[in-house]
Amino acid sequence: MATPGGSVSQSGTNYIDGLLWGVKYNDAYSSPITYYMRSDYGSWSSAEEQAFEGALQGWADVANIRFTQVQSTTSDLWVYQVSNSQMQTLTGSSGFSRILCRRTM
């Protein structure tokens, strides 16, 4: 399980800063990275799950990492699907429909 290793300064590039969320990890990589597609705020269709898994496979293909879906809150990553209004309530921002976060958040 990866643990936060400290904060990250903003780069000044919105595309990069939007991915950072201010945290970096110092742990050695351990494969596979587990993820849990939570349905607390909205359910995932089969097509959405396949699209998300395809995106993860794209990362795996170029970064020499593996992802495994699990049905457990002890996974490395939690993935949520939320509406704009739910995102506004959760983060104060809207325009995103998925949240990918480390499980300790």
Short mmCIF file of N, CA and C in Angstrom, two decimals:
data_model
loop_
_atom_site.label_atom_id
_atom_site.label_comp_id
_atom_site.label_asym_id
_atom_site.label_seq_id
_atom_site.Cartn_x
_atom_site.Cartn_y
_atom_site.Cartn_z
N MET A 1 0.84 -1.17 0.00
CA MET A 1 0.00 0.00 0.00
C MET A 1 0.89 1.23 0.00
N ALA A 2 0.67 2.13 -0.92
CA ALA A 2 1.40 3.38 -0.98
C ALA A 2 0.94 4.31 0.14
N THR A 3 1.88 5.03 0.70
CA THR A 3 1.54 6.02 1.73
C THR A 3 2.07 7.37 1.30
N PRO A 4 1.35 8.45 1.65
CA PRO A 4 1.80 9.79 1.27
C PRO A 4 3.19 10.07 1.83
N GLY A 5 4.03 10.68 0.99
CA GLY A 5 5.39 10.98 1.40
C GLY A 5 5.66 12.45 1.57
N GLY A 6 4.68 13.29 1.36
CA GLY A 6 4.87 14.72 1.51
C GLY A 6 4.03 15.48 0.52
N SER A 7 4.15 16.79 0.58
CA SER A 7 3.35 17.62 -0.31
C SER A 7 4.12 17.94 -1.58
N VAL A 8 3.38 18.36 -2.60
CA VAL A 8 3.95 18.69 -3.89
C VAL A 8 3.60 20.14 -4.21
N SER A 9 4.59 20.90 -4.63
CA SER A 9 4.34 22.28 -5.03
C SER A 9 3.62 22.32 -6.37
N GLN A 10 2.81 23.34 -6.58
CA GLN A 10 2.12 23.52 -7.85
C GLN A 10 3.15 23.80 -8.94
N SER A 11 2.89 23.29 -10.14
CA SER A 11 3.82 23.45 -11.26
C SER A 11 3.56 24.73 -12.04
N GLY A 12 2.33 25.24 -11.91
CA GLY A 12 1.94 26.40 -12.70
C GLY A 12 1.24 26.01 -13.99
N THR A 13 1.19 24.72 -14.29
CA THR A 13 0.49 24.21 -15.47
C THR A 13 -0.79 23.53 -14.99
N ASN A 14 -1.94 24.08 -15.39
CA ASN A 14 -3.22 23.57 -14.90
C ASN A 14 -3.42 22.09 -15.16
N TYR A 15 -2.97 21.60 -16.31
CA TYR A 15 -3.15 20.18 -16.64
C TYR A 15 -2.40 19.28 -15.66
N ILE A 16 -1.24 19.72 -15.24
CA ILE A 16 -0.44 18.94 -14.28
C ILE A 16 -0.97 19.13 -12.87
N ASP A 17 -1.22 20.38 -12.48
CA ASP A 17 -1.68 20.67 -11.12
C ASP A 17 -3.01 20.00 -10.81
N GLY A 18 -3.86 19.83 -11.81
CA GLY A 18 -5.14 19.17 -11.61
C GLY A 18 -5.01 17.70 -11.27
N LEU A 19 -3.87 17.09 -11.60
CA LEU A 19 -3.64 15.68 -11.29
C LEU A 19 -2.94 15.47 -9.96
N LEU A 20 -2.25 16.47 -9.47
CA LEU A 20 -1.41 16.29 -8.29
C LEU A 20 -2.18 16.18 -6.98
N TRP A 21 -3.14 16.98 -6.77
CA TRP A 21 -3.89 17.06 -5.51
C TRP A 21 -2.96 17.27 -4.32
N GLY A 22 -1.75 17.79 -4.56
CA GLY A 22 -0.86 18.19 -3.48
C GLY A 22 -0.15 17.07 -2.74
N VAL A 23 -0.18 15.83 -3.22
CA VAL A 23 0.43 14.71 -2.50
C VAL A 23 1.38 13.95 -3.41
N LYS A 24 2.49 13.49 -2.86
CA LYS A 24 3.37 12.59 -3.59
C LYS A 24 3.62 11.35 -2.75
N TYR A 25 4.09 10.29 -3.40
CA TYR A 25 4.36 9.03 -2.72
C TYR A 25 5.84 8.71 -2.81
N ASN A 26 6.42 8.26 -1.71
CA ASN A 26 7.84 7.91 -1.67
C ASN A 26 8.07 6.41 -1.63
N ASP A 27 7.02 5.62 -1.57
CA ASP A 27 7.15 4.18 -1.43
C ASP A 27 7.66 3.53 -2.70
N ALA A 28 8.30 2.39 -2.52
CA ALA A 28 8.68 1.57 -3.67
C ALA A 28 7.41 0.99 -4.28
N TYR A 29 7.41 0.82 -5.57
CA TYR A 29 6.24 0.31 -6.28
C TYR A 29 6.06 -1.17 -6.00
N SER A 30 4.83 -1.56 -5.79
CA SER A 30 4.48 -2.97 -5.61
C SER A 30 3.32 -3.28 -6.54
N SER A 31 3.48 -4.28 -7.37
CA SER A 31 2.45 -4.62 -8.35
C SER A 31 1.67 -5.82 -7.85
N PRO A 32 0.40 -5.92 -8.11
CA PRO A 32 -0.43 -4.95 -8.83
C PRO A 32 -0.97 -3.87 -7.90
N ILE A 33 -1.39 -2.77 -8.50
CA ILE A 33 -2.10 -1.72 -7.78
C ILE A 33 -3.57 -2.11 -7.81
N THR A 34 -4.19 -2.17 -6.65
CA THR A 34 -5.59 -2.56 -6.59
C THR A 34 -6.49 -1.33 -6.61
N TYR A 35 -7.65 -1.47 -7.23
CA TYR A 35 -8.61 -0.37 -7.25
C TYR A 35 -10.01 -0.90 -7.00
N TYR A 36 -10.83 -0.04 -6.42
CA TYR A 36 -12.20 -0.39 -6.05
C TYR A 36 -13.13 0.65 -6.66
N MET A 37 -14.02 0.22 -7.54
CA MET A 37 -14.97 1.13 -8.19
C MET A 37 -16.20 1.26 -7.30
N ARG A 38 -16.18 2.27 -6.45
CA ARG A 38 -17.23 2.45 -5.45
C ARG A 38 -18.52 2.94 -6.09
N SER A 39 -19.63 2.63 -5.46
CA SER A 39 -20.93 3.06 -5.98
C SER A 39 -21.70 3.86 -4.94
N ASP A 40 -20.99 4.50 -4.02
CA ASP A 40 -21.62 5.29 -2.96
C ASP A 40 -22.49 6.42 -3.52
N TYR A 41 -22.04 7.05 -4.60
CA TYR A 41 -22.73 8.22 -5.14
C TYR A 41 -23.41 7.94 -6.47
N GLY A 42 -23.01 6.91 -7.17
CA GLY A 42 -23.60 6.57 -8.46
C GLY A 42 -23.05 5.24 -8.94
N SER A 43 -23.85 4.51 -9.68
CA SER A 43 -23.42 3.19 -10.15
C SER A 43 -22.67 3.30 -11.48
N TRP A 44 -21.90 2.30 -11.79
CA TRP A 44 -21.12 2.23 -13.01
C TRP A 44 -21.79 1.28 -13.99
N SER A 45 -21.96 1.69 -15.23
CA SER A 45 -22.47 0.78 -16.26
C SER A 45 -21.31 -0.11 -16.72
N SER A 46 -21.63 -1.18 -17.40
CA SER A 46 -20.59 -2.07 -17.94
C SER A 46 -19.68 -1.32 -18.89
N ALA A 47 -20.26 -0.46 -19.72
CA ALA A 47 -19.45 0.31 -20.68
C ALA A 47 -18.50 1.26 -19.95
N GLU A 48 -18.97 1.89 -18.87
CA GLU A 48 -18.11 2.80 -18.10
C GLU A 48 -16.98 2.03 -17.43
N GLU A 49 -17.29 0.88 -16.87
CA GLU A 49 -16.24 0.06 -16.25
C GLU A 49 -15.20 -0.35 -17.29
N GLN A 50 -15.66 -0.77 -18.47
CA GLN A 50 -14.73 -1.19 -19.52
C GLN A 50 -13.87 -0.03 -19.99
N ALA A 51 -14.46 1.16 -20.10
CA ALA A 51 -13.70 2.34 -20.51
C ALA A 51 -12.64 2.69 -19.47
N PHE A 52 -13.01 2.63 -18.20
CA PHE A 52 -12.05 2.92 -17.14
C PHE A 52 -10.92 1.89 -17.13
N GLU A 53 -11.28 0.62 -17.26
CA GLU A 53 -10.27 -0.43 -17.31
C GLU A 53 -9.35 -0.28 -18.52
N GLY A 54 -9.91 0.17 -19.64
CA GLY A 54 -9.09 0.44 -20.82
C GLY A 54 -8.10 1.55 -20.58
N ALA A 55 -8.53 2.58 -19.87
CA ALA A 55 -7.62 3.69 -19.54
C ALA A 55 -6.49 3.20 -18.63
N LEU A 56 -6.83 2.40 -17.63
CA LEU A 56 -5.80 1.85 -16.75
C LEU A 56 -4.83 0.97 -17.54
N GLN A 57 -5.35 0.19 -18.48
CA GLN A 57 -4.49 -0.66 -19.29
C GLN A 57 -3.54 0.18 -20.13
N GLY A 58 -4.01 1.33 -20.59
CA GLY A 58 -3.13 2.24 -21.33
C GLY A 58 -1.94 2.68 -20.48
N TRP A 59 -2.19 3.00 -19.21
CA TRP A 59 -1.10 3.35 -18.29
C TRP A 59 -0.20 2.14 -18.07
N ALA A 60 -0.81 0.98 -17.86
CA ALA A 60 -0.04 -0.23 -17.59
C ALA A 60 0.89 -0.56 -18.76
N ASP A 61 0.42 -0.36 -19.97
CA ASP A 61 1.20 -0.69 -21.17
C ASP A 61 2.48 0.13 -21.28
N VAL A 62 2.46 1.36 -20.81
CA VAL A 62 3.63 2.23 -20.98
C VAL A 62 4.43 2.44 -19.70
N ALA A 63 3.86 2.11 -18.54
CA ALA A 63 4.53 2.40 -17.28
C ALA A 63 5.00 1.15 -16.53
N ASN A 64 4.86 -0.01 -17.14
CA ASN A 64 5.29 -1.26 -16.51
C ASN A 64 4.66 -1.46 -15.14
N ILE A 65 3.35 -1.22 -15.06
CA ILE A 65 2.59 -1.44 -13.83
C ILE A 65 1.37 -2.28 -14.15
N ARG A 66 0.76 -2.87 -13.13
CA ARG A 66 -0.45 -3.66 -13.32
C ARG A 66 -1.52 -3.17 -12.36
N PHE A 67 -2.76 -3.23 -12.80
CA PHE A 67 -3.91 -2.87 -11.98
C PHE A 67 -4.82 -4.08 -11.85
N THR A 68 -5.40 -4.24 -10.67
CA THR A 68 -6.36 -5.31 -10.43
C THR A 68 -7.56 -4.74 -9.71
N GLN A 69 -8.75 -5.00 -10.26
CA GLN A 69 -9.97 -4.55 -9.60
C GLN A 69 -10.31 -5.50 -8.46
N VAL A 70 -10.66 -4.92 -7.31
CA VAL A 70 -11.08 -5.70 -6.15
C VAL A 70 -12.38 -5.10 -5.62
N GLN A 71 -13.10 -5.85 -4.85
CA GLN A 71 -14.33 -5.36 -4.22
C GLN A 71 -14.07 -5.17 -2.73
N SER A 72 -13.14 -4.29 -2.42
CA SER A 72 -12.72 -4.12 -1.04
C SER A 72 -12.26 -2.69 -0.78
N THR A 73 -12.61 -2.18 0.39
CA THR A 73 -12.17 -0.84 0.77
C THR A 73 -10.71 -0.82 1.21
N THR A 74 -10.03 -1.96 1.17
CA THR A 74 -8.60 -1.99 1.48
C THR A 74 -7.75 -1.83 0.22
N SER A 75 -8.39 -1.51 -0.91
CA SER A 75 -7.66 -1.34 -2.17
C SER A 75 -6.75 -0.12 -2.09
N ASP A 76 -5.79 -0.04 -3.03
CA ASP A 76 -4.89 1.11 -3.09
C ASP A 76 -5.61 2.37 -3.54
N LEU A 77 -6.54 2.22 -4.49
CA LEU A 77 -7.28 3.36 -5.04
C LEU A 77 -8.77 3.13 -4.91
N TRP A 78 -9.48 4.20 -4.67
CA TRP A 78 -10.95 4.18 -4.72
C TRP A 78 -11.37 5.05 -5.89
N VAL A 79 -12.31 4.60 -6.69
CA VAL A 79 -12.81 5.37 -7.82
C VAL A 79 -14.30 5.58 -7.62
N TYR A 80 -14.74 6.84 -7.70
CA TYR A 80 -16.15 7.19 -7.52
C TYR A 80 -16.71 7.76 -8.81
N GLN A 81 -17.97 7.61 -9.01
CA GLN A 81 -18.69 8.32 -10.07
C GLN A 81 -19.70 9.23 -9.38
N VAL A 82 -19.63 10.51 -9.70
CA VAL A 82 -20.51 11.48 -9.05
C VAL A 82 -21.08 12.44 -10.09
N SER A 83 -22.19 13.09 -9.73
CA SER A 83 -22.77 14.12 -10.59
C SER A 83 -22.05 15.44 -10.33
N ASN A 84 -22.27 16.43 -11.19
CA ASN A 84 -21.67 17.74 -10.98
C ASN A 84 -22.09 18.33 -9.64
N SER A 85 -23.37 18.19 -9.26
CA SER A 85 -23.82 18.75 -7.99
C SER A 85 -23.16 18.03 -6.81
N GLN A 86 -22.97 16.72 -6.92
CA GLN A 86 -22.28 15.99 -5.86
C GLN A 86 -20.82 16.43 -5.77
N MET A 87 -20.18 16.63 -6.92
CA MET A 87 -18.79 17.09 -6.93
C MET A 87 -18.68 18.46 -6.30
N GLN A 88 -19.63 19.33 -6.61
CA GLN A 88 -19.64 20.67 -6.02
C GLN A 88 -19.71 20.57 -4.49
N THR A 89 -20.56 19.70 -3.99
CA THR A 89 -20.69 19.52 -2.54
C THR A 89 -19.42 18.93 -1.94
N LEU A 90 -18.83 17.95 -2.60
CA LEU A 90 -17.65 17.26 -2.07
C LEU A 90 -16.38 18.09 -2.13
N THR A 91 -16.18 18.82 -3.23
CA THR A 91 -14.89 19.48 -3.44
C THR A 91 -14.97 20.98 -3.65
N GLY A 92 -16.17 21.51 -3.86
CA GLY A 92 -16.30 22.93 -4.15
C GLY A 92 -16.09 23.25 -5.62
N SER A 93 -15.86 22.23 -6.45
CA SER A 93 -15.67 22.40 -7.89
C SER A 93 -16.63 21.49 -8.62
N SER A 94 -16.94 21.85 -9.86
CA SER A 94 -17.77 20.97 -10.68
C SER A 94 -17.09 20.78 -12.03
N GLY A 95 -17.67 19.93 -12.86
CA GLY A 95 -17.12 19.69 -14.18
C GLY A 95 -16.42 18.36 -14.31
N PHE A 96 -16.26 17.63 -13.22
CA PHE A 96 -15.67 16.30 -13.24
C PHE A 96 -16.77 15.29 -12.97
N SER A 97 -16.66 14.12 -13.53
CA SER A 97 -17.67 13.10 -13.26
C SER A 97 -17.09 11.88 -12.57
N ARG A 98 -15.77 11.85 -12.39
CA ARG A 98 -15.15 10.74 -11.68
C ARG A 98 -14.07 11.26 -10.74
N ILE A 99 -13.93 10.60 -9.62
CA ILE A 99 -12.87 10.95 -8.68
C ILE A 99 -12.00 9.72 -8.50
N LEU A 100 -10.72 9.89 -8.69
CA LEU A 100 -9.76 8.83 -8.41
C LEU A 100 -8.94 9.30 -7.23
N CYS A 101 -8.96 8.58 -6.15
CA CYS A 101 -8.22 9.04 -4.97
C CYS A 101 -7.59 7.86 -4.26
N ARG A 102 -6.60 8.19 -3.45
CA ARG A 102 -6.03 7.15 -2.61
C ARG A 102 -7.03 6.86 -1.51
N ARG A 103 -7.07 5.66 -1.03
CA ARG A 103 -8.14 5.24 -0.15
C ARG A 103 -8.12 5.90 1.22
N THR A 104 -7.01 6.51 1.64
CA THR A 104 -6.94 7.11 2.96
C THR A 104 -7.55 8.50 3.00
N MET A 105 -8.04 8.99 1.87
CA MET A 105 -8.63 10.32 1.84
C MET A 105 -10.00 10.31 2.46
#
